[in-house]
Coordinates of C-alpha atoms in Angstrom, one line a residue:
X2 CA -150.2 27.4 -85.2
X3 CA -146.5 26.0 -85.3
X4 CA -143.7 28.0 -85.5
X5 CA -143.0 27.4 -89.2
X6 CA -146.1 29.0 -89.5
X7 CA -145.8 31.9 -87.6
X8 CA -142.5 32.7 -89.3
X9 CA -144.2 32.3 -92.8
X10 CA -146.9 34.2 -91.7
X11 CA -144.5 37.6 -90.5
X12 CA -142.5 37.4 -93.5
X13 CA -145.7 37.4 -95.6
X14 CA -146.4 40.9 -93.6
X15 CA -143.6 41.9 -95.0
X16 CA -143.7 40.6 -98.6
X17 CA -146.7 41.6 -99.1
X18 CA -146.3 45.6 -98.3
X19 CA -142.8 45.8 -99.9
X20 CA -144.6 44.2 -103.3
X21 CA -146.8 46.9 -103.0
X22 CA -144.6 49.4 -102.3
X23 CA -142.2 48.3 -105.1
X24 CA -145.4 48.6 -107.5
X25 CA -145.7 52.0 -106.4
X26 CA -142.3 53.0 -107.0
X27 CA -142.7 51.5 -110.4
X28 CA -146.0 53.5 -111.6
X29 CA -143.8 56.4 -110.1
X30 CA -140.6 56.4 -111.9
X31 CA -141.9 55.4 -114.6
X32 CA -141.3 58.6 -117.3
X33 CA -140.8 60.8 -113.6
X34 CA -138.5 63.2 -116.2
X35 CA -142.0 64.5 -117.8
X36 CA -142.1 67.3 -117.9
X37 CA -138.7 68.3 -118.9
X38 CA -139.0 71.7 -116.8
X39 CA -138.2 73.1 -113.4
X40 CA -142.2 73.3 -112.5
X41 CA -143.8 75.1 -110.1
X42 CA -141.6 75.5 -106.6
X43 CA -139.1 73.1 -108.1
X44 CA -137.6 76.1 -109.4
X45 CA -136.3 76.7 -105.9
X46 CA -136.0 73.6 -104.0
X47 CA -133.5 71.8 -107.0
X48 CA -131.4 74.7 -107.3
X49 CA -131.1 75.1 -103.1
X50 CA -130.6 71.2 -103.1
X51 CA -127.7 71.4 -105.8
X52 CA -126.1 74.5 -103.6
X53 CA -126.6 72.5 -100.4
X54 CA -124.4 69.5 -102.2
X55 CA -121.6 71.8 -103.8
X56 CA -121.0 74.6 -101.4
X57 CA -122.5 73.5 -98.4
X58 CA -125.8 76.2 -98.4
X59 CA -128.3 77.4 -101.3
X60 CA -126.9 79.6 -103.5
X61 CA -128.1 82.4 -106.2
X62 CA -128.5 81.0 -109.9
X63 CA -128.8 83.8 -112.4
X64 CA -131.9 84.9 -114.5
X65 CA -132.3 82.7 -117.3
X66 CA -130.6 79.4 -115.4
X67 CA -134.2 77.3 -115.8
X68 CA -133.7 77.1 -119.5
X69 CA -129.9 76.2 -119.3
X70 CA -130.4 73.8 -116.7
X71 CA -132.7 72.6 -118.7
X72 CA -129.9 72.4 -121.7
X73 CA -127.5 70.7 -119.4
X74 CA -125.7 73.4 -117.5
X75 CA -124.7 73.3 -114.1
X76 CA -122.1 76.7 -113.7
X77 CA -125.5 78.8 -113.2
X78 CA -124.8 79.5 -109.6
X79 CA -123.5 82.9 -107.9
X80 CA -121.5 82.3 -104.9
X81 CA -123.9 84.4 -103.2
X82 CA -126.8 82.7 -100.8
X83 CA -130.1 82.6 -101.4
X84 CA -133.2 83.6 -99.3
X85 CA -135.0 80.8 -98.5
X86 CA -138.3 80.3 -96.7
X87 CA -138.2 76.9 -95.7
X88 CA -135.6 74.8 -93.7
X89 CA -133.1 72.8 -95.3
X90 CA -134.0 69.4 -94.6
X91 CA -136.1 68.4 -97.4
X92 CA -133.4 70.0 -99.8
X93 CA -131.3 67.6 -98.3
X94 CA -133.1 64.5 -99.5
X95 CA -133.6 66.3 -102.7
X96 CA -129.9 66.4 -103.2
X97 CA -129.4 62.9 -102.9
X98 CA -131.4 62.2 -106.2
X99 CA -129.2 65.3 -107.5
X100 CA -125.7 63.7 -106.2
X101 CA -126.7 60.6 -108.0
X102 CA -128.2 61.5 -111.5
X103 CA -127.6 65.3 -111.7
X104 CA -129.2 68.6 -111.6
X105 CA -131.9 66.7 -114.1
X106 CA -135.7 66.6 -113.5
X107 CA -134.8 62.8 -112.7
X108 CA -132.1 63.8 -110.3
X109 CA -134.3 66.3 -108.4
X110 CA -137.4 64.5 -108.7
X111 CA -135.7 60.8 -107.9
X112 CA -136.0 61.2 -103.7
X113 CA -139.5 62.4 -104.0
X114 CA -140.0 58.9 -105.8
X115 CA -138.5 57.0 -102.9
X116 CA -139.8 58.8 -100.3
X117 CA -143.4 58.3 -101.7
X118 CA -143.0 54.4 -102.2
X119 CA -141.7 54.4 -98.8
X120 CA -144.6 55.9 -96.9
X121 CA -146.9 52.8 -99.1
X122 CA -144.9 50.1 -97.1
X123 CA -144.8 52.5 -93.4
X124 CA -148.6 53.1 -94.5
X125 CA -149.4 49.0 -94.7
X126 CA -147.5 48.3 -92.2
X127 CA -149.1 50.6 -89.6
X128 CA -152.8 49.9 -91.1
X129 CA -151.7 45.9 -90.0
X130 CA -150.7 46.7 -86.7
X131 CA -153.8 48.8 -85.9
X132 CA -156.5 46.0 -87.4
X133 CA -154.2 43.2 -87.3
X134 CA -155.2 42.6 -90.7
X135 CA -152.5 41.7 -93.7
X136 CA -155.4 41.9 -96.0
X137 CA -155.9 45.6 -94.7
X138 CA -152.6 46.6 -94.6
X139 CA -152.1 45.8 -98.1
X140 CA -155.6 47.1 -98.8
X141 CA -154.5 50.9 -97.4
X142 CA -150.9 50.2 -99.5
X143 CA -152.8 50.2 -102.5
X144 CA -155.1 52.8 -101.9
X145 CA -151.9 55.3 -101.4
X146 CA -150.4 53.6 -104.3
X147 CA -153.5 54.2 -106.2
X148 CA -153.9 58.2 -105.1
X149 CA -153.8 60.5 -107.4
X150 CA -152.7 63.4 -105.4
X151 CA -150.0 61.1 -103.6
X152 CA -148.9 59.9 -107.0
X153 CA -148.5 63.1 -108.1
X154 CA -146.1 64.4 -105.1
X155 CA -144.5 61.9 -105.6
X156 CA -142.9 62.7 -108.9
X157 CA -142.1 66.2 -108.3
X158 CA -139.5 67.8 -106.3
X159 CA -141.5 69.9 -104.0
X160 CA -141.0 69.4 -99.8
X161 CA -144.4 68.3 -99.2
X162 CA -144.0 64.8 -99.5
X163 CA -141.5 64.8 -97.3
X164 CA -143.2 66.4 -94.6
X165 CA -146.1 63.7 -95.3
X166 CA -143.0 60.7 -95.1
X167 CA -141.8 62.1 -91.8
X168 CA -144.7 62.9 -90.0
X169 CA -146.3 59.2 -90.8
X170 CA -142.9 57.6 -90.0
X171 CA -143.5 59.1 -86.7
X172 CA -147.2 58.4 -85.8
X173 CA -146.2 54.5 -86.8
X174 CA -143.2 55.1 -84.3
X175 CA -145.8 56.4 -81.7
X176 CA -148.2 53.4 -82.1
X177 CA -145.6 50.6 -81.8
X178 CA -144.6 53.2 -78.9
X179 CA -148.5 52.5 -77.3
X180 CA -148.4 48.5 -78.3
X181 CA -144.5 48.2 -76.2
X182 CA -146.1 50.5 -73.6
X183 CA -149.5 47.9 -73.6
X184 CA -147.2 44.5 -73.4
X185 CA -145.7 46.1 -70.1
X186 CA -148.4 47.6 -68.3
X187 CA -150.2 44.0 -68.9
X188 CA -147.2 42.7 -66.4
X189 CA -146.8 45.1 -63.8
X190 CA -147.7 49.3 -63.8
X191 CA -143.9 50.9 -63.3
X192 CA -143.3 53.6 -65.4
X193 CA -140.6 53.6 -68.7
X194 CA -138.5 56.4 -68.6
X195 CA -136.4 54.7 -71.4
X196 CA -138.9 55.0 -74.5
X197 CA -136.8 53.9 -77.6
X198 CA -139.6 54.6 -80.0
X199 CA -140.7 58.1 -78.5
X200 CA -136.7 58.4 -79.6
X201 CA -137.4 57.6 -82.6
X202 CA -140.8 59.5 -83.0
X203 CA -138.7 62.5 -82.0
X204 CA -136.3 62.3 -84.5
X205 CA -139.1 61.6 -87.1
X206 CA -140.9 64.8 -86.4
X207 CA -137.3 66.9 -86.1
X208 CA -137.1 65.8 -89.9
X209 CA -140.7 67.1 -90.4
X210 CA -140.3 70.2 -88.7
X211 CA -136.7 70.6 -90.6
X212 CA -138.8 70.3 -94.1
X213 CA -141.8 72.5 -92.9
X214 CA -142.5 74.5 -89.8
X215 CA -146.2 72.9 -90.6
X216 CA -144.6 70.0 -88.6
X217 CA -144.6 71.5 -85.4
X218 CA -148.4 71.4 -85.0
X219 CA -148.6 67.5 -85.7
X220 CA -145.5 67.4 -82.9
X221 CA -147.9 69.3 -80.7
X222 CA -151.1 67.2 -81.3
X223 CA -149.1 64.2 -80.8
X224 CA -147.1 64.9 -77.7
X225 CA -150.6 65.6 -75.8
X226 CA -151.9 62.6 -77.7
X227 CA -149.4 60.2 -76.4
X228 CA -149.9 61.4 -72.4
X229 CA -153.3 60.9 -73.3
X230 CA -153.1 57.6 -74.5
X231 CA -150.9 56.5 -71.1
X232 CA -152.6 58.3 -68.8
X233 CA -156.0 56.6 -70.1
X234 CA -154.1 53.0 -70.4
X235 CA -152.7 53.2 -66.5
X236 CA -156.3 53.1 -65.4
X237 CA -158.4 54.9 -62.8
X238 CA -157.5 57.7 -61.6
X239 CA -157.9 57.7 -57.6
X240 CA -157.6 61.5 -57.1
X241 CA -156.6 65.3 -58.4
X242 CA -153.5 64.8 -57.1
X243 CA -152.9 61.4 -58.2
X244 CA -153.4 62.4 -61.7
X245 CA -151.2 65.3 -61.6
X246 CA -148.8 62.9 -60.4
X247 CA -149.5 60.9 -63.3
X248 CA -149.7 63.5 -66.1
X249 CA -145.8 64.3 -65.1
X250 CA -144.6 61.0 -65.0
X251 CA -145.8 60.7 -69.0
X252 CA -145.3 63.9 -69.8
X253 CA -141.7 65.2 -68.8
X254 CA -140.3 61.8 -70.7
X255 CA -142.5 62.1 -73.7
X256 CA -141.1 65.8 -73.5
X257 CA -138.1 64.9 -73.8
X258 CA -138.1 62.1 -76.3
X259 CA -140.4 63.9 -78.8
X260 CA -139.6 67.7 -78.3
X261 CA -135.7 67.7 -77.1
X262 CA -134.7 64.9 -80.0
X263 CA -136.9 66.8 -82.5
X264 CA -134.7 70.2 -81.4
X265 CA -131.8 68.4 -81.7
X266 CA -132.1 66.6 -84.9
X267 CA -133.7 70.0 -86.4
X268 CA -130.3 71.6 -85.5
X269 CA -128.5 69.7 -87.0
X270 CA -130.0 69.8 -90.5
X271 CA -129.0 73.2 -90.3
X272 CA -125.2 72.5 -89.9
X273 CA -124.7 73.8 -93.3
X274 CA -125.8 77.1 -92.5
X275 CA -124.4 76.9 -89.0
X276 CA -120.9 76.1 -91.1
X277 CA -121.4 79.2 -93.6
X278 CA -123.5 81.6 -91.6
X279 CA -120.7 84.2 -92.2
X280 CA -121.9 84.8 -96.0
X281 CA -125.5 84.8 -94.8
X282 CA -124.7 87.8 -92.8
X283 CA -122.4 89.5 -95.7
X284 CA -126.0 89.1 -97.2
X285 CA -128.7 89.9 -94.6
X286 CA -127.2 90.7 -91.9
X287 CA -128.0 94.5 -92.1
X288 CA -131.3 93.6 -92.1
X289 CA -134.0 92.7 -95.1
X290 CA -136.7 95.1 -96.0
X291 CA -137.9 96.2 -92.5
X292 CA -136.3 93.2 -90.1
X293 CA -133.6 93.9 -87.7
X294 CA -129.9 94.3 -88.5
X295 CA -128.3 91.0 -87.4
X296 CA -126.0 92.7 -85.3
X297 CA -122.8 90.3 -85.3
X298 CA -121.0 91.3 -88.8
X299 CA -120.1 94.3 -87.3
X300 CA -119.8 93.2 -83.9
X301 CA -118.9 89.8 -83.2
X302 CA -118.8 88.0 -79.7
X303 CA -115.9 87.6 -78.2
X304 CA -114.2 84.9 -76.8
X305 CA -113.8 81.0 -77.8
X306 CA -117.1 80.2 -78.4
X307 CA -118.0 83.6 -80.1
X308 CA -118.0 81.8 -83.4
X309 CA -120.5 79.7 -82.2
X310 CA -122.6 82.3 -80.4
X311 CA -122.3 84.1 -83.3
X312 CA -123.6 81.1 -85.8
X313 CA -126.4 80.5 -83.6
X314 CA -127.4 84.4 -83.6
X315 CA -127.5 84.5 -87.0
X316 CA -129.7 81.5 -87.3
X317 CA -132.3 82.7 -85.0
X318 CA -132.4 86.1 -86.8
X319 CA -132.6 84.3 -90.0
X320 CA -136.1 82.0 -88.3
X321 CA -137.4 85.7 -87.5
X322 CA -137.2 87.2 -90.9
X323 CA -138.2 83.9 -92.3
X324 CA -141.2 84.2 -89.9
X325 CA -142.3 87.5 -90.9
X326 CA -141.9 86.6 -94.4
X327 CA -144.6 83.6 -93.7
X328 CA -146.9 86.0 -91.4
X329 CA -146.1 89.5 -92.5
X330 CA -147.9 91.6 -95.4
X331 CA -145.9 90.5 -98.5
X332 CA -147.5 86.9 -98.7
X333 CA -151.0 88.5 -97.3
X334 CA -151.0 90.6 -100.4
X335 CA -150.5 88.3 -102.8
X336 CA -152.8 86.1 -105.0
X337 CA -152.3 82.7 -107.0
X338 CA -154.9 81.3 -109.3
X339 CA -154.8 78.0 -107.9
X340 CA -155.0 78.9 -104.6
X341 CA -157.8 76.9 -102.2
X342 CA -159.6 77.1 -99.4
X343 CA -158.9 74.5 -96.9
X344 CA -162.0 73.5 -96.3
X345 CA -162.5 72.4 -100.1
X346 CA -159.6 70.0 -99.0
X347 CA -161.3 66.5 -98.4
X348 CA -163.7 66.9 -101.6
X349 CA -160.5 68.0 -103.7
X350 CA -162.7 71.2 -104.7
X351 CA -159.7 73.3 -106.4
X352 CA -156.6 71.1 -107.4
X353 CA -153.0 72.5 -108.1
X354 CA -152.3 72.8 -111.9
X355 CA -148.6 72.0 -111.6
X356 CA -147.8 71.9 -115.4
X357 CA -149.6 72.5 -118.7
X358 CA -149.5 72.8 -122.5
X359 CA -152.3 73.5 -124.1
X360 CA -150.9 74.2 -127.7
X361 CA -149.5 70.8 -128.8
X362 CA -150.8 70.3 -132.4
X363 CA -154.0 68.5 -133.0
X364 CA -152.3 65.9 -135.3
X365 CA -149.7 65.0 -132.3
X366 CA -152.5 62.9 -130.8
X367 CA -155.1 62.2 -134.0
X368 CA -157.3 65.7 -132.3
X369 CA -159.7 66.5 -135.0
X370 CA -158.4 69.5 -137.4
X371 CA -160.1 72.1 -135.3
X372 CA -159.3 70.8 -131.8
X373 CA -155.7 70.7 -130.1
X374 CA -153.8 68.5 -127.7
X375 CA -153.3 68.7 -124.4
X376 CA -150.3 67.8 -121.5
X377 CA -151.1 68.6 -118.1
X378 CA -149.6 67.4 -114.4
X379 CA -152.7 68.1 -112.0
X380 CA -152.5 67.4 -108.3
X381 CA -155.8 65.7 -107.8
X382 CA -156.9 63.3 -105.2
X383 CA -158.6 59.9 -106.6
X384 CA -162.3 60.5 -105.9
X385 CA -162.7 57.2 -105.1
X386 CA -160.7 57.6 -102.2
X387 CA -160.9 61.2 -101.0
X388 CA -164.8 61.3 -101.2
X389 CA -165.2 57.8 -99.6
X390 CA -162.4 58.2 -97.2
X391 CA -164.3 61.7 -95.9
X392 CA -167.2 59.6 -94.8
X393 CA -164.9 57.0 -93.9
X394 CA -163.4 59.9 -91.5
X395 CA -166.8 60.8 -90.4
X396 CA -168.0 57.0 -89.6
X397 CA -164.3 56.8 -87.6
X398 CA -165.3 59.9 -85.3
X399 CA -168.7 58.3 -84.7
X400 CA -166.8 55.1 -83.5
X401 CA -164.5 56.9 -81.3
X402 CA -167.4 58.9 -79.6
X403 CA -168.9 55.0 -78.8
X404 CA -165.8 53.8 -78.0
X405 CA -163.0 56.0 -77.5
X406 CA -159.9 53.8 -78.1
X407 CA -156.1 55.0 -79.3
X408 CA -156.6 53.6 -82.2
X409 CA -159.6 55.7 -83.5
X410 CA -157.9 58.4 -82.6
X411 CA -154.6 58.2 -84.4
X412 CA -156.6 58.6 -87.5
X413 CA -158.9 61.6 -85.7
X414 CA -155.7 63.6 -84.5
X415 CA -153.9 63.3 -87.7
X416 CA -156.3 64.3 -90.0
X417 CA -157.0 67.2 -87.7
X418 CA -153.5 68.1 -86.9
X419 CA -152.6 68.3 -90.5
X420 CA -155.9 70.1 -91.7
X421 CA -157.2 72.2 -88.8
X422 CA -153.9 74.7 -88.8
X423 CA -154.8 75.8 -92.4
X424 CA -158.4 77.0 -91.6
X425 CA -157.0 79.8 -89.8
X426 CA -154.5 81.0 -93.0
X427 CA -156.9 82.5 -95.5
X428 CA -154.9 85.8 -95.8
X429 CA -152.4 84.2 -97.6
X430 CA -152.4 81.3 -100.8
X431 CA -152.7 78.1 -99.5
X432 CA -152.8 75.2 -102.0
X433 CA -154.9 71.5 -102.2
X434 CA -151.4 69.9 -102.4
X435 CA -150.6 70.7 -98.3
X436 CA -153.1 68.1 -98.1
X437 CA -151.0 65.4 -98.8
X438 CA -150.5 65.0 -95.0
X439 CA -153.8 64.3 -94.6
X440 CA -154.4 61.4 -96.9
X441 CA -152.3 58.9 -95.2
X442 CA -154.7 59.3 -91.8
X443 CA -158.0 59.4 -94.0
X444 CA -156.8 56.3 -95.4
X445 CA -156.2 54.4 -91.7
X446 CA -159.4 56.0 -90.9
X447 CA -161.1 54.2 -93.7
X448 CA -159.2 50.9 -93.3
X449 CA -160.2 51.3 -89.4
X450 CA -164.0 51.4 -90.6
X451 CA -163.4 48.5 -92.9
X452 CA -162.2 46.0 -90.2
X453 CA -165.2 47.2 -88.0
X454 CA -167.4 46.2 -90.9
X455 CA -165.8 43.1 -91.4
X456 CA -166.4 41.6 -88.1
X457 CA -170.0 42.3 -88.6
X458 CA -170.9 40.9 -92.0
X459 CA -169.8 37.2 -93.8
X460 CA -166.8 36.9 -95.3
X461 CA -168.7 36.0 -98.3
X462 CA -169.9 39.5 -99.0
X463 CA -167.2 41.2 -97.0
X464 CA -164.7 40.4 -99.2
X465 CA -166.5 40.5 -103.0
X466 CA -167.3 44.1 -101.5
X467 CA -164.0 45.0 -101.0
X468 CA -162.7 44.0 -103.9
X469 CA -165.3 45.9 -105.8
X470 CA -164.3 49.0 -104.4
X471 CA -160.3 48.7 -104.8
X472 CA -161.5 47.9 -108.4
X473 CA -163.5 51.4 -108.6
X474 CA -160.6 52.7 -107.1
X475 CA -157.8 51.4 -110.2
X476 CA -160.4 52.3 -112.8
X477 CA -160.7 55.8 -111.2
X478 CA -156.8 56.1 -111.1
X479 CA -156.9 54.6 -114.6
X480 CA -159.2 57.1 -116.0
X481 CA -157.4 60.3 -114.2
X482 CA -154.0 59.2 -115.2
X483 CA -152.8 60.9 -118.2
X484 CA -153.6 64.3 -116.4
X485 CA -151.7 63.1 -113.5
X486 CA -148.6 61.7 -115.7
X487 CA -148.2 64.6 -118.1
X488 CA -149.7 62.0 -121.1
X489 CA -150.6 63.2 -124.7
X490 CA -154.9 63.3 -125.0
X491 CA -157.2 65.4 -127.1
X492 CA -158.6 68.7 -125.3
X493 CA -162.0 66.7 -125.6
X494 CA -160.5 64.1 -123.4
X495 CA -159.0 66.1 -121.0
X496 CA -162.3 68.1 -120.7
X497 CA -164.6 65.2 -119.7
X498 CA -161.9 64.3 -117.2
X499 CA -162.9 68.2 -115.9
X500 CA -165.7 67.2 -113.5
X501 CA -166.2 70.5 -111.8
X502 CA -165.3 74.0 -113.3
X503 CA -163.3 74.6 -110.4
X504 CA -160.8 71.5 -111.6
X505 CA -160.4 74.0 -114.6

């Protein structure tokens, strides 16, 4: 291969994922202001992102401020702050679809449009460095692209699929991480303390952690992962101590690339709290419900950095009333009717209904006289992908038994670091939607299986094969779509799309 082609071939690997990304971003902002509502948690997150950009921290609004937001208002905001149960960092990206086109349904729903049609190119791009495959990696783009769940998230303004954008941002950090770490160790066997993409795995997973504390366990399952993976790459091991030896020569850097940068660039999503933490004290600091009183209002530290001490204090009191509020009775107690077992996840059992009108007149979309029309945003997987990509999972963990490479286990310890956690978490609503963290791995996992297969069959049927299923895959995305866009149908047509009751 000359060099002409080698440079035509890498900018083709990244043509071809940005096309497909772009055609995601398309389908998504296509009509992205239907519905014209604050739905389901946008209700909090756009008003705490519009505080966050014109005040500094998440503010109050005042009872009836959906339907004058709604109506164009803005001047619905106390000057008091808000309790909040999530970090601020996903707010943050929210409000830069806010500081550019409003407190609208397109302003707060504009980043989660990005965001989505970003993790499609990190999501083909990753897929091609694991297989090595630009077919592949274009294949698992359009299988993302073509998800009905991740289409969905990606056209409202909740924090989830920004939690999926960060966390996959930094698994595709770790693996170019393992592939600079594999060109080196093929020279000589000195160990790296300088780790430039552990750096930037660390600040990946800060951003995750700073949109939901969910982050932390993929941080956890990673961090072991990657001494793992190096400890296993180096070789033999020639004795107990030897490997102890080893372990701490991974481990302490990877420490400190992937938990200390995470800390720090957690921290500082917080600096607007850190800047204002004296008005969340006027608020909370004698305490909320049964917590402990803050303490510094009425007795502040001393000294030139008191301020500080004191900002700092009132942070961590606020992560321990937030943390009751996530583990304590309140949430235990209560019930949603979309709530779902996380076990349902993979099959999609009980989808999120997000938005819904079920009394539009029958003679808005040609219903028969005694029928009616129906609008609804549901948050479900595309079968063809979810069902598939479950035995696609399954296959992957049967390959990694046989041959226990990094590769089939990026897929493995994804899937289970962003599932497993939620098994344990019954006592309190959970919802199918947290499982858009899972389908970028199921998708690797999938694509993982498919290059396997390929090197075992002809192209001839390898590739007619494919294709077949990418086109049962469009036609099952077609077919799902207008209950995924909000789109006009008759209640007859939304009913057959109702495969199971517990869609309902």
């Amino acid at each position: 291969m000359t060099l002409l082609d080698r440079i035509s071939l890498r900018a083709w690997e990244w043509i071809g994922p940005i096309a497909i990304a772009l055609l995601a971003f398309a389908l998504r902002i296509w009509k992205v202001g239907s519905p014209n509502s604050l739905t389901f948690d946008e209700t909090y997150y756009a008003k705490d992102a519009w505080g966050l950009i014109h005040g500094g921290y998440a503010r109050d609004a005042v009872e009836d401020a959906n339907g004058r937001i709604i109506n164009g208002e803005t001047d619905v905001f106390t000057q008091d702050p808000t309790w909040i149960v999530h970090p601020d960092g996903g707010k943050w990206l929210i409000a830069f679809g806010e500081k550019i086109y409003g407190l609208t349904p397109l302003g707060w729903r504009f980043a989660a449009v990005v965001v989505g049609s970003l993790m499609v190119l990190v999501l083909a791009r990753l897929v091609l460095r694991l297989t090595g495959s630009l077919a592949l990696g274009c294949v698992a783009g359009l299988l993302l692209t073509l998800d009905g769940l991740h289409y969905t998230m990606s056209r409202i303004a909740l924090l989830d699929i920004f939690l999926a954008f960060w966390i996959l941002c930094a698994v595709a950090c770790l693996a170019v991480d393992r592939d600079w770490l594999g060109e080196r160790l093929a020279l000589d066997r000195r160990y790296y303390a300088w780790r430039p993409w552990q750096l930037a795995a660390g600040a990946c997973f800060g951003l995750a952690v700073a949109t939901k504390w969910s982050g932390l366990y993929v941080l956890a399952a990673f961090g072991l992962t990657v001494v793992i993976w190096e400890v296993w790459a180096r070789g033999r091991v020639e004795s107990v101590q030897d490997a102890f030896v080893r372990v701490l020569r991974v481990g302490l850097p990877a420490f400190g690339w992937l938990v200390g940068v995470a800390l720090v660039v957690y921290l500082l999503t917080w600096t607007g709290w850190l800047l204002h933490h004296d008005v969340f004290e006027a608020r909370f600091g004698n305490g909320y419900g049964d917590e402990p009183v803050w303490g510094s209002v009425s007795d502040p530290t001393r000294g030139p950095l008191g301020g500080l001490i004191d900002a700092f204090r009132s942070l961590w009191s606020f992560h321990v009333m937030t943390w009751n509020f996530h583990t304590g009775d309140y949430l235990a107690s209560k019930s949603h009717p979309y709530e779902s077992n996380a076990f349902g996840w993979l099959i999609q059992w009980r989808p999120t209904n997000v938005s819904s009108n079920f009394d539009i007149a029958a003679d808005v979309c040609g219903a028969s006289a005694d029928s009616k029309c129906v609008r609804q945003v549901l948050t479900l997987g595309n079968p063809a992908i979810w069902w598939v990509g479950t035995l696609g999972l399954v296959t992957a963990l049967v390959a990694w038994i046989r041959n226990p490479t990094w590769r089939w286990s990026l897929p493995l310890v994804g899937v289970l670091a962003t599932w497993a956690p939620w098994w344990i978490t019954s006592g309190r609503p959970i919802f199918t939607f947290y499982a858009i963290a899972i389908v970028p791995f199921m998708i690797i996992a999938l694509c993982l299986v498919f290059s396997a297969i390929r090197r075992r069959i002809p192209d001839r049927y390898w590739w007619p094969g494919l294709a077949a299923y990418l086109g049962v895959v469009a036609v099952t995305f077609w077919y799902f779509f207008p209950i995924l866009a909000n789109r006009i149908i008759t209640y007859d047509q939304w009913r057959e799309r109702m495969w199971w009751d517990r869609w309902i």
